[in-house]
PDB file of C-alpha atoms in Angstrom:
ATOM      1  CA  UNK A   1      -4.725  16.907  12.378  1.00  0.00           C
ATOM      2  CA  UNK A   2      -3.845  14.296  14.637  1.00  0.00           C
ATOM      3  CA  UNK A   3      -1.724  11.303  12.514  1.00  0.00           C
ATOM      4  CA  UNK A   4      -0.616   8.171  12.829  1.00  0.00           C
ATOM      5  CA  UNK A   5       1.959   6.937  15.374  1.00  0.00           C
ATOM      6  CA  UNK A   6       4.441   4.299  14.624  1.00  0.00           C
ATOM      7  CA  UNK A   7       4.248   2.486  17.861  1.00  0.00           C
ATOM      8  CA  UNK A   8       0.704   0.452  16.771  1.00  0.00           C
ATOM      9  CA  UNK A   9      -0.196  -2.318  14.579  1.00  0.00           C
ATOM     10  CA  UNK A  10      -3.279  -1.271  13.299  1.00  0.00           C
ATOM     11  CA  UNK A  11      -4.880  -3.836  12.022  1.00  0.00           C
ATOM     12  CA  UNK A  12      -4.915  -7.605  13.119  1.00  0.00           C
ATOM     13  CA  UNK A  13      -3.946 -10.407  10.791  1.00  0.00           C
ATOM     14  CA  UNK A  14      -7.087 -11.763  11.408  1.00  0.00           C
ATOM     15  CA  UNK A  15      -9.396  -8.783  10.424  1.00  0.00           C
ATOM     16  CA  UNK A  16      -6.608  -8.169   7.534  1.00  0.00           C
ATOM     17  CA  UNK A  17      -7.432 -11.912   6.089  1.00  0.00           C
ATOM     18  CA  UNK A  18     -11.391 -11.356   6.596  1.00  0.00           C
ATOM     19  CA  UNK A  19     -11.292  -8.358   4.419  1.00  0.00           C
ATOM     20  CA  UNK A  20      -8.913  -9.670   2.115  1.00  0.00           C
ATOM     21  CA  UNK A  21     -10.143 -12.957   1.529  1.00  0.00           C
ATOM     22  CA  UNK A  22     -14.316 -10.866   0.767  1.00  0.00           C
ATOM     23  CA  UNK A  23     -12.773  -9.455  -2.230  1.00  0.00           C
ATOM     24  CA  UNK A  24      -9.623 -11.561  -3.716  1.00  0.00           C
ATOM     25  CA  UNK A  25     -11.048 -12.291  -6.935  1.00  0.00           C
ATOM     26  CA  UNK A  26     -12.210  -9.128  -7.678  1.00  0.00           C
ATOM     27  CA  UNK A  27      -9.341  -7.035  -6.005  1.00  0.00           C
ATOM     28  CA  UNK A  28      -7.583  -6.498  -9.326  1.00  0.00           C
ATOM     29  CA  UNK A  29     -10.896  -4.531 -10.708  1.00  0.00           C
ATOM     30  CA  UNK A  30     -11.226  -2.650  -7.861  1.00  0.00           C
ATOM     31  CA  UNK A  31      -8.209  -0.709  -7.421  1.00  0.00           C
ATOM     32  CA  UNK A  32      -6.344   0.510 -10.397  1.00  0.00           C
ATOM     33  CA  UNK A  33      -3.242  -0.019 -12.249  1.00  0.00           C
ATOM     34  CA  UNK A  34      -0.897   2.812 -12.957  1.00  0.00           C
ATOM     35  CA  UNK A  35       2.232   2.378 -14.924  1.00  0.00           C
ATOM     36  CA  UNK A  36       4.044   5.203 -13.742  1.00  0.00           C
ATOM     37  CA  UNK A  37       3.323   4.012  -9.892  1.00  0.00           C
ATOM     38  CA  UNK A  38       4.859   0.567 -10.640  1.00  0.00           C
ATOM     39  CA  UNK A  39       7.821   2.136 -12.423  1.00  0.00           C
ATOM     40  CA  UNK A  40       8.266   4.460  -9.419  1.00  0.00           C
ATOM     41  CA  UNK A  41       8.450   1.168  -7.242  1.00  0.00           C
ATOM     42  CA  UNK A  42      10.827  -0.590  -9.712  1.00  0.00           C
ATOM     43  CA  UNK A  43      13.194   2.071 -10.458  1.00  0.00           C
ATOM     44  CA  UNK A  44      13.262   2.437  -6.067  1.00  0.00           C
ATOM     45  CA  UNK A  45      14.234  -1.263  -5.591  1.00  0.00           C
ATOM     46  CA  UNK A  46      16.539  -2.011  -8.699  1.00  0.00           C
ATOM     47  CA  UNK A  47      20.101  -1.443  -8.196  1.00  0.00           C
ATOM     48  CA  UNK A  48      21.065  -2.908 -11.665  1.00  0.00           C
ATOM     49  CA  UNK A  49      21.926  -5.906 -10.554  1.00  0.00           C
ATOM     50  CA  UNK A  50      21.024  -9.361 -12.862  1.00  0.00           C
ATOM     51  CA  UNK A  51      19.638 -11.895 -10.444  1.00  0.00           C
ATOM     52  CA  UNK A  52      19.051  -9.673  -7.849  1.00  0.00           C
ATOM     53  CA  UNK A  53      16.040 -11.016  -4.797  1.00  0.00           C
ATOM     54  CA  UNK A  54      13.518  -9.032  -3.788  1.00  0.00           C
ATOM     55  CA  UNK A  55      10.586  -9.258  -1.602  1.00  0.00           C
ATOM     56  CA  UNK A  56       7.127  -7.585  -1.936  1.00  0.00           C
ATOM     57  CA  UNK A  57       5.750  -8.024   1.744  1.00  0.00           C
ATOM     58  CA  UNK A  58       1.893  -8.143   1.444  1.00  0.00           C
ATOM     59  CA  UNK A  59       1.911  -8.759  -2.453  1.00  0.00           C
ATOM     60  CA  UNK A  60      -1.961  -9.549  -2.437  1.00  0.00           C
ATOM     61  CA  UNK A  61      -3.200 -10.781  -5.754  1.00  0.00           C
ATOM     62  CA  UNK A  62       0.218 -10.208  -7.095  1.00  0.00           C
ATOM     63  CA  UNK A  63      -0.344  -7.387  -9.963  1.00  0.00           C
ATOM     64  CA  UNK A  64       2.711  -5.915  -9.389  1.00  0.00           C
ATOM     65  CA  UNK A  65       4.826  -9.250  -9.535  1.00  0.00           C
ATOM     66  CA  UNK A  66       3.086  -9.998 -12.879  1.00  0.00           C
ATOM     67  CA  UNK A  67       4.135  -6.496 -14.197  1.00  0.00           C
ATOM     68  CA  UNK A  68       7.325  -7.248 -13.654  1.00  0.00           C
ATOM     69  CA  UNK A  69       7.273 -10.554 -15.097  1.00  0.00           C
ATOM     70  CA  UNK A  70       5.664  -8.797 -18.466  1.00  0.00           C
ATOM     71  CA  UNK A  71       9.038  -6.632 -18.521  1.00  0.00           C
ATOM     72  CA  UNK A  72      10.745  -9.957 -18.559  1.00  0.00           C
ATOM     73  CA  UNK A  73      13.273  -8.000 -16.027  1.00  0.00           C
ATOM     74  CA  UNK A  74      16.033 -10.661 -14.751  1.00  0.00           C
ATOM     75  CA  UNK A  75      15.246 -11.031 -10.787  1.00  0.00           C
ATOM     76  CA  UNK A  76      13.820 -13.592  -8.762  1.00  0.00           C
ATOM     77  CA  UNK A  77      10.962 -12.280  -7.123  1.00  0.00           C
ATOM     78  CA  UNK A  78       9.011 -13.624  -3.752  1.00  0.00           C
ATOM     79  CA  UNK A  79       5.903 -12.125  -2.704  1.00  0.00           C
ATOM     80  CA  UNK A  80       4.781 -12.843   0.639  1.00  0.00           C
ATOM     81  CA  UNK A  81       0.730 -12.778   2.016  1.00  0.00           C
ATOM     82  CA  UNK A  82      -1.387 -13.936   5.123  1.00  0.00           C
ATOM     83  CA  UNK A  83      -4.344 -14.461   3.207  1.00  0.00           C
ATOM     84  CA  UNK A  84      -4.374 -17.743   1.372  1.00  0.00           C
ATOM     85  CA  UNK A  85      -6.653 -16.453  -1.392  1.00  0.00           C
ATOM     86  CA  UNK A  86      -4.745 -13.266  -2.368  1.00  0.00           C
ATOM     87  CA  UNK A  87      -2.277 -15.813  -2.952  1.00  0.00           C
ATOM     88  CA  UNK A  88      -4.326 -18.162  -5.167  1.00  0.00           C
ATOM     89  CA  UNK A  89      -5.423 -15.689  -7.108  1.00  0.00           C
ATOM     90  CA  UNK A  90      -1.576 -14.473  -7.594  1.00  0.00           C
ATOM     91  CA  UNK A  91      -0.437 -17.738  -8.241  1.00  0.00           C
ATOM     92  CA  UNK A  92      -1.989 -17.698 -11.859  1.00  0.00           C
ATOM     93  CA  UNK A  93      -0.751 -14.262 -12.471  1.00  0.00           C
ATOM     94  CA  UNK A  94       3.102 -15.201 -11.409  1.00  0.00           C
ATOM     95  CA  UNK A  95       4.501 -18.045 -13.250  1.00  0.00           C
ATOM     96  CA  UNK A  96       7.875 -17.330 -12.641  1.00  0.00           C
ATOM     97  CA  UNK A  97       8.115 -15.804  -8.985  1.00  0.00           C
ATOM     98  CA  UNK A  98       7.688 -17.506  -5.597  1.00  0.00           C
ATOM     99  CA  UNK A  99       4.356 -16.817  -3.395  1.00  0.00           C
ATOM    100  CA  UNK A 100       4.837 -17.837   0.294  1.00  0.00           C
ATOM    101  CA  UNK A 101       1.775 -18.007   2.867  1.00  0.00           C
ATOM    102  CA  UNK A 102       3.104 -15.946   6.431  1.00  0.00           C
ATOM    103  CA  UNK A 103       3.054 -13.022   8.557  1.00  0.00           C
ATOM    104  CA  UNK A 104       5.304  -9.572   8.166  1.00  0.00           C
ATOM    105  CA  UNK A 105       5.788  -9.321  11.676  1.00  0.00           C
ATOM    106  CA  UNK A 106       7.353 -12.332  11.458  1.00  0.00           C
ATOM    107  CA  UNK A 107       9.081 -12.869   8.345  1.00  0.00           C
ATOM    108  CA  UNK A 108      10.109 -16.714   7.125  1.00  0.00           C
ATOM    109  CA  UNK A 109      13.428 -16.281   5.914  1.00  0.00           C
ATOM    110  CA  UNK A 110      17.221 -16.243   6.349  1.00  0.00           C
ATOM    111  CA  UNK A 111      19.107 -12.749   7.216  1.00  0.00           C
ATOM    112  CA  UNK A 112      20.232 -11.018   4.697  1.00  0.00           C
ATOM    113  CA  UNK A 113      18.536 -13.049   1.913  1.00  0.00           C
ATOM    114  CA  UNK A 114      16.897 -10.283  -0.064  1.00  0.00           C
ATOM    115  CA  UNK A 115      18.818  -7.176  -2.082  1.00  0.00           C
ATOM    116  CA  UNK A 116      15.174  -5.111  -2.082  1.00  0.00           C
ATOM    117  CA  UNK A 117      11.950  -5.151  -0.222  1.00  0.00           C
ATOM    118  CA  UNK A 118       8.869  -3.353  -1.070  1.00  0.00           C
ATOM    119  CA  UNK A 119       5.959  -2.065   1.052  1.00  0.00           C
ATOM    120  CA  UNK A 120       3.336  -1.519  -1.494  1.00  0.00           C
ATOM    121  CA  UNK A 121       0.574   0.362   0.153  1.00  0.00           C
ATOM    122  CA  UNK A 122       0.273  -2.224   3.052  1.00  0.00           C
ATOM    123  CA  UNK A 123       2.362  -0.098   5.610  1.00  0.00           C
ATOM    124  CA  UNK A 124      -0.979   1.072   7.290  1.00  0.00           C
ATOM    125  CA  UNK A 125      -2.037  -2.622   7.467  1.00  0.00           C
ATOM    126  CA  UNK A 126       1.415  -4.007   8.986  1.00  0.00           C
ATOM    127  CA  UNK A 127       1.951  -1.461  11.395  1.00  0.00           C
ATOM    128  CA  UNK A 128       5.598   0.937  11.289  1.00  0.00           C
ATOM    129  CA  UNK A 129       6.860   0.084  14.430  1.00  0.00           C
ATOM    130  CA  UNK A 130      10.294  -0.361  15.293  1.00  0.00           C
ATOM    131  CA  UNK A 131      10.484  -4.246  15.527  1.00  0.00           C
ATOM    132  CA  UNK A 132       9.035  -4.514  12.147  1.00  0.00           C
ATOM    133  CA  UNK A 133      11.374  -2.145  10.898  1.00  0.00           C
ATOM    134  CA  UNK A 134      14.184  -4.492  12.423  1.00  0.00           C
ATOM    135  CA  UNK A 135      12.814  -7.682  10.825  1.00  0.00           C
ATOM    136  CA  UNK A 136      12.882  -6.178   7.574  1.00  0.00           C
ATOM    137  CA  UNK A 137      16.521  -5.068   7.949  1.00  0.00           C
ATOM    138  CA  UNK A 138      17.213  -8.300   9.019  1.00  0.00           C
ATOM    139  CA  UNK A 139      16.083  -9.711   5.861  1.00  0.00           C
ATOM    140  CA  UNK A 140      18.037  -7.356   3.559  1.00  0.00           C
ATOM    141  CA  UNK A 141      21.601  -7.887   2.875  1.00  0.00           C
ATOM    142  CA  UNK A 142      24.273  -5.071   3.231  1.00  0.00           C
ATOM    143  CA  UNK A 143      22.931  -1.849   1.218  1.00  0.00           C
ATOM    144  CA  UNK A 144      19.626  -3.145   0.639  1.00  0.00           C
ATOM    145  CA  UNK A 145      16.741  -0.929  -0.429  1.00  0.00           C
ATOM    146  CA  UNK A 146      13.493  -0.853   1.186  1.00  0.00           C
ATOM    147  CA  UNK A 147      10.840   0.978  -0.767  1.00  0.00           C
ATOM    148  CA  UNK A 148       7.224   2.036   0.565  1.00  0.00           C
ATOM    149  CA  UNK A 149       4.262   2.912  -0.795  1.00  0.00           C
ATOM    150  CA  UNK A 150       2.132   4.900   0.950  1.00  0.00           C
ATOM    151  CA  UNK A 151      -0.387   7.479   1.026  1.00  0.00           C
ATOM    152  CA  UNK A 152      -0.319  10.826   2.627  1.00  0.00           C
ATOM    153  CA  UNK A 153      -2.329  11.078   5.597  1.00  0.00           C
ATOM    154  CA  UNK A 154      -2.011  14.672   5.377  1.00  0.00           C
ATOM    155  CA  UNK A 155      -3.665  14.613   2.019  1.00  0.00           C
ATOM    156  CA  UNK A 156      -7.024  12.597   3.055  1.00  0.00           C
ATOM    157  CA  UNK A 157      -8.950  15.324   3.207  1.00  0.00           C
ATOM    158  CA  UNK A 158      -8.982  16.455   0.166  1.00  0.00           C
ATOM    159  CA  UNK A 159     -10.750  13.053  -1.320  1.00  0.00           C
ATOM    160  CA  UNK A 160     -14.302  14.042  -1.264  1.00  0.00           C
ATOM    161  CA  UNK A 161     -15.963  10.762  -0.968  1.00  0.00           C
ATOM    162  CA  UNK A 162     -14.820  10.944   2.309  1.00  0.00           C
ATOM    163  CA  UNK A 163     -17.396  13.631   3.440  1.00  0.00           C
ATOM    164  CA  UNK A 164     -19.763  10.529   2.883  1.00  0.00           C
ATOM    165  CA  UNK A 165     -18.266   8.123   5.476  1.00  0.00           C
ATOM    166  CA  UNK A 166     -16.803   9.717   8.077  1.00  0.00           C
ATOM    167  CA  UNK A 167     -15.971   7.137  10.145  1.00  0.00           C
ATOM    168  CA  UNK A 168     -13.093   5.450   7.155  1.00  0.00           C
ATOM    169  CA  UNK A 169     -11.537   9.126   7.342  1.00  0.00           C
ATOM    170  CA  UNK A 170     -11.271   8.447  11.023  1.00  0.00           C
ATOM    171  CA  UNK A 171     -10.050   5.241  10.639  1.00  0.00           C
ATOM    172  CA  UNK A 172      -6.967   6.139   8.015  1.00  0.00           C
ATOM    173  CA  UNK A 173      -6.257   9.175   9.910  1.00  0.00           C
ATOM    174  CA  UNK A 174      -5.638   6.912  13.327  1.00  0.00           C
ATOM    175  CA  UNK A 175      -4.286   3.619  11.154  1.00  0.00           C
ATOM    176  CA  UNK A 176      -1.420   5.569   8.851  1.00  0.00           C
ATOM    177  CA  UNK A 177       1.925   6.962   9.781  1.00  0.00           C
ATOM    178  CA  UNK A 178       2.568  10.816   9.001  1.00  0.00           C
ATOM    179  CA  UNK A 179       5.360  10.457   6.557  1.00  0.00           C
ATOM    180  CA  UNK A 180       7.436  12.320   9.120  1.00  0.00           C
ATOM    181  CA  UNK A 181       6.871   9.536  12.156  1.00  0.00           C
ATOM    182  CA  UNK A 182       7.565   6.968   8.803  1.00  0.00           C
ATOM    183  CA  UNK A 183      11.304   8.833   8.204  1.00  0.00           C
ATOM    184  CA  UNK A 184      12.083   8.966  11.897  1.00  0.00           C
ATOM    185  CA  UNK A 185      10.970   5.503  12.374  1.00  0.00           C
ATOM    186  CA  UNK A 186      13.268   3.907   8.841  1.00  0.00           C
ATOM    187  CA  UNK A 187      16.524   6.223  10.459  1.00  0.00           C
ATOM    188  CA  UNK A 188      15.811   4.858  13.908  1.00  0.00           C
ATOM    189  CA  UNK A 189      15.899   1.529  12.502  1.00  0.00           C
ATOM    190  CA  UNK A 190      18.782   2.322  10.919  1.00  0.00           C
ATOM    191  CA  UNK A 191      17.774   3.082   6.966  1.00  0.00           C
ATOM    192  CA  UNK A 192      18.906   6.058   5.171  1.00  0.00           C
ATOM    193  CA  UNK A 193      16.593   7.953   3.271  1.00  0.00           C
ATOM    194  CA  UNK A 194      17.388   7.646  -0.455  1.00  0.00           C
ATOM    195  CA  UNK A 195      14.733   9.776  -2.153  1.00  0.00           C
ATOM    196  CA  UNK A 196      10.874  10.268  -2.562  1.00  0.00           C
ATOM    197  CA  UNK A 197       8.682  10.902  -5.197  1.00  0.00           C
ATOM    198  CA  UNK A 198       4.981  11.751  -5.293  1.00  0.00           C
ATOM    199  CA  UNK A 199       3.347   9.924  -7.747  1.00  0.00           C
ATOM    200  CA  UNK A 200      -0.296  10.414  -9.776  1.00  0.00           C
ATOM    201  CA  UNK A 201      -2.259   7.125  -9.263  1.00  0.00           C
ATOM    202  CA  UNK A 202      -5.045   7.965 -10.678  1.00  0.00           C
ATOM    203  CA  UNK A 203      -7.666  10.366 -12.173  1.00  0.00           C
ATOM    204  CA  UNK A 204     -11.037   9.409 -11.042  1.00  0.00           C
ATOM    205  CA  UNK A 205     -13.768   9.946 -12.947  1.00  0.00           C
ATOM    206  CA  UNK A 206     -16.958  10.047 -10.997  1.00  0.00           C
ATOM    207  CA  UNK A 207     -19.680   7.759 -12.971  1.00  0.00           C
ATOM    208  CA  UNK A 208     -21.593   4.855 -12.418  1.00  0.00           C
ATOM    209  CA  UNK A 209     -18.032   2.503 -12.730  1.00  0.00           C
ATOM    210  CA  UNK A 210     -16.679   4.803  -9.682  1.00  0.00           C
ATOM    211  CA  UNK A 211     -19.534   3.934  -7.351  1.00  0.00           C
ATOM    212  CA  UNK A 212     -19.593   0.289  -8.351  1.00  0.00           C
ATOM    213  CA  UNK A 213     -15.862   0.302  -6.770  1.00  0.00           C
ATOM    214  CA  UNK A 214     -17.247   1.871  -3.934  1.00  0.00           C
ATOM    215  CA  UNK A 215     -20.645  -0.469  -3.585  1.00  0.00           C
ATOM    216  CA  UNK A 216     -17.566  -3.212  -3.251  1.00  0.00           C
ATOM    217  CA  UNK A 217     -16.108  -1.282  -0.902  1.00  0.00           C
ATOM    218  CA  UNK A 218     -12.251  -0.488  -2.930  1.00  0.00           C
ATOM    219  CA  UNK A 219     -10.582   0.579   0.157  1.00  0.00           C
ATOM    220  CA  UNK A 220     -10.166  -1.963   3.192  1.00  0.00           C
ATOM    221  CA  UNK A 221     -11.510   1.381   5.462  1.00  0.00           C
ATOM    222  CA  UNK A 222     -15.137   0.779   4.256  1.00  0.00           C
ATOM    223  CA  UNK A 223     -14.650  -2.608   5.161  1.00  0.00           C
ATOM    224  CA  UNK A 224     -14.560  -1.566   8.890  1.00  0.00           C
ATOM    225  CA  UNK A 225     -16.903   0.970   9.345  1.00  0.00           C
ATOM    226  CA  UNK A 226     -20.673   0.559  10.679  1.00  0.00           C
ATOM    227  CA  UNK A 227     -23.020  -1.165   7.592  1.00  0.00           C
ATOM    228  CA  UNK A 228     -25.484   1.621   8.178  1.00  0.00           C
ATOM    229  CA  UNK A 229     -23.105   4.403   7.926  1.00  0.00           C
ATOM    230  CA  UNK A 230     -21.906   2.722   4.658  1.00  0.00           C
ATOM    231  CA  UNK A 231     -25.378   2.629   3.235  1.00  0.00           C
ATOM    232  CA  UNK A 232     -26.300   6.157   4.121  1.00  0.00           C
ATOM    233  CA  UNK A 233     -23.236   7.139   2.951  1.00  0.00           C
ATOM    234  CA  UNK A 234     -23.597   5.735  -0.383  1.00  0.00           C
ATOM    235  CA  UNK A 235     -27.055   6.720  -1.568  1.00  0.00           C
ATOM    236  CA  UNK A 236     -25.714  10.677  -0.786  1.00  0.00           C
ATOM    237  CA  UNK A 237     -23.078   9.640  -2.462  1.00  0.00           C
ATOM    238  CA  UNK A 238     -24.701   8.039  -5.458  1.00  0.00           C
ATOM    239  CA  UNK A 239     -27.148  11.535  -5.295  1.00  0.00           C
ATOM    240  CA  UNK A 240     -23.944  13.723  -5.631  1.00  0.00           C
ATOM    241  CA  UNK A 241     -22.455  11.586  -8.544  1.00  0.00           C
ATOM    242  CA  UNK A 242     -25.667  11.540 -10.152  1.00  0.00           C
ATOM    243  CA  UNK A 243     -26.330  15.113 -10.127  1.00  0.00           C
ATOM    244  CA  UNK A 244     -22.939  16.172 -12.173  1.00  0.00           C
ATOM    245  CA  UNK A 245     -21.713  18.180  -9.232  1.00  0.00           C
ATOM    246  CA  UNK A 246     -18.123  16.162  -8.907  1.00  0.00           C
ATOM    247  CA  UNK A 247     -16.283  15.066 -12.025  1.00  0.00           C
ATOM    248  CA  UNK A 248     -12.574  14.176 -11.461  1.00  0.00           C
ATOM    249  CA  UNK A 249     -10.081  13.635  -8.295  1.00  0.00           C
ATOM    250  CA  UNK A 250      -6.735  13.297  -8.422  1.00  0.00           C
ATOM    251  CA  UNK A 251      -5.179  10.607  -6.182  1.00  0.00           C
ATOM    252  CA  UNK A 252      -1.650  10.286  -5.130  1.00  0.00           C
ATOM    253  CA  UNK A 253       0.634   8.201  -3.254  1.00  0.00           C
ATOM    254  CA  UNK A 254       4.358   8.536  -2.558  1.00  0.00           C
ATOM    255  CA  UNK A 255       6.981   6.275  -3.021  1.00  0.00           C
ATOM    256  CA  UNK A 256       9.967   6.288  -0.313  1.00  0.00           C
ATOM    257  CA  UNK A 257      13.347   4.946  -0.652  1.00  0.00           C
ATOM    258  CA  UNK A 258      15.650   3.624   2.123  1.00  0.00           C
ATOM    259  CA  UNK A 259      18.970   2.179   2.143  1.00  0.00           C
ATOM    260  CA  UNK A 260      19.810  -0.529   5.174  1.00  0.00           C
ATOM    261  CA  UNK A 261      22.924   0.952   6.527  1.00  0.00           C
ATOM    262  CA  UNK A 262      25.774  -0.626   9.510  1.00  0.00           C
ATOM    263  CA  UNK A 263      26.828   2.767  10.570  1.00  0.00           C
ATOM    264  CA  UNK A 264      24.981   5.503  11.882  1.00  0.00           C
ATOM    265  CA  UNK A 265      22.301   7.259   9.505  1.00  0.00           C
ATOM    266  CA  UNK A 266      22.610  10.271   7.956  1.00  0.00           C
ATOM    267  CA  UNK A 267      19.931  13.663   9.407  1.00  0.00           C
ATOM    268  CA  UNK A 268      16.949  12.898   8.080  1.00  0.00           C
ATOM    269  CA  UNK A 269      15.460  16.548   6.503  1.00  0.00           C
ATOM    270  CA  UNK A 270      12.366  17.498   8.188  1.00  0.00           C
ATOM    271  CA  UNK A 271       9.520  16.637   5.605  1.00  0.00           C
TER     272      UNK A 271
END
């Protein structure tokens, strides 16, 4: 299977907003919550340390910044977006944390300003490359962590809806790093790789709430394929669902943790 490379940006900021800004109200009912995913993400980025800063680089509608304001956990938090209405609809989730308007390839802030910075499922839409890689060192003080969340492109096979719409499996396969070009691109940019952890998102349950999710088109993929693909894909898809024939998928993403280093990175194992 032919993956990802890190050397693209895969998605303009531009097509990212237009896609963003269709569904920004609604995005927090179309993609689910899962505690132990967030806790994955938290215990990556904290170190322990009160007052700590930490960035969340493409926060969206900012569930995961209200989660953490719910643990009443003591850090100042800033989550960062392109799309203006992600961030409105954030703003009356976070109460406490800062939302700033700008672009990850080109990050608004002082060097080392943050002690953490996460990548929640967004590294697909900001691209891996090297200079991005850079900017978010730049960012992080001495010993930061960066933490991603990302799926396997490996694994994309294995979700059946995308038998219906070929062209989104095309798509992901092209837009998202192989986690192996992800760990030679974080050492390269001088991270050392902490740990990693495969993580349950989700147990779908293929019913008439499932295909609602994906008439609203839950993953930014259908966004971008042909309309009459999407349509044809559906009503096989609603047929299949329908019929009994698939009940429950499993659906996984892995969280990665890397440590901004001044020397030279340790041998990444081969993954």
């Amino acid at each position: 299977m032919k993956t990802g490379q890190c050397s693209r940006i895969y998605i303009s900021s531009n097509h990212n907003k237009d896609w963003k800004a269709q569904y920004a109200n609604t995005f927090a009912e179309l993609r689910m919550v899962d505690e132990s995913y967030w806790c994955a993400l938290w215990e990556g980025i904290y170190r322990g340390k009160s007052n700590s800063t930490l960035l969340d680089v493409g926060c969206g509608d900012g569930k995961f910044l209200a989660w953490i304001e719910l643990k009443n956990y003591a850090v100042h938090y800033v989550g960062l977006d392109n799309a203006i209405e992600m961030l409105t609809v954030a703003k009356h989730k976070c109460m406490r944390n800062s939302l700033i308007l700008g672009d990850a390839l080109s990050l608004p802030f002082r060097s080392e300003s943050f002690d953490g910075v996460i990548l929640n499922n967004v590294i697909h839409l900001t691209g891996t490359e090297k200079p991005f890689l850079k900017a978010i060192s730049r960012v992080l003080n001495t010993e930061g962590r960066l933490v991603i969340g990302v799926a396997n492109v490996d694994e994309l096979t294995r979700y059946w809806e995308y038998e219906f719409f070929p062209s989104a499996l095309k798509i992901d396969i092209q837009r998202l790093p192989s986690l192996a070009s992800l760990y030679k691109c974080c050492i390269e940019a001088k991270f050392n790789h902490i740990s990693s952890k495969r993580v349950l998102l989700e147990r779908r349950e293929f019913g008439p709430e499932f295909l609602e999710r994906v008439r609203r088109r839950h993953i930014s993929s259908l966004w971008l394929i042909p309309q009459y693909e999407f349509e044809q894909g559906f009503k096989k898809l609603e047929e299949e669902v329908f019929s009994g024939k698939r009940k429950v998928q499993e659906v996984t993403l892995h969280v990665l943790v890397f440590e901004k280093i001044t020397t030279e990175p340790f041998e990444c194992k081969n993954y």
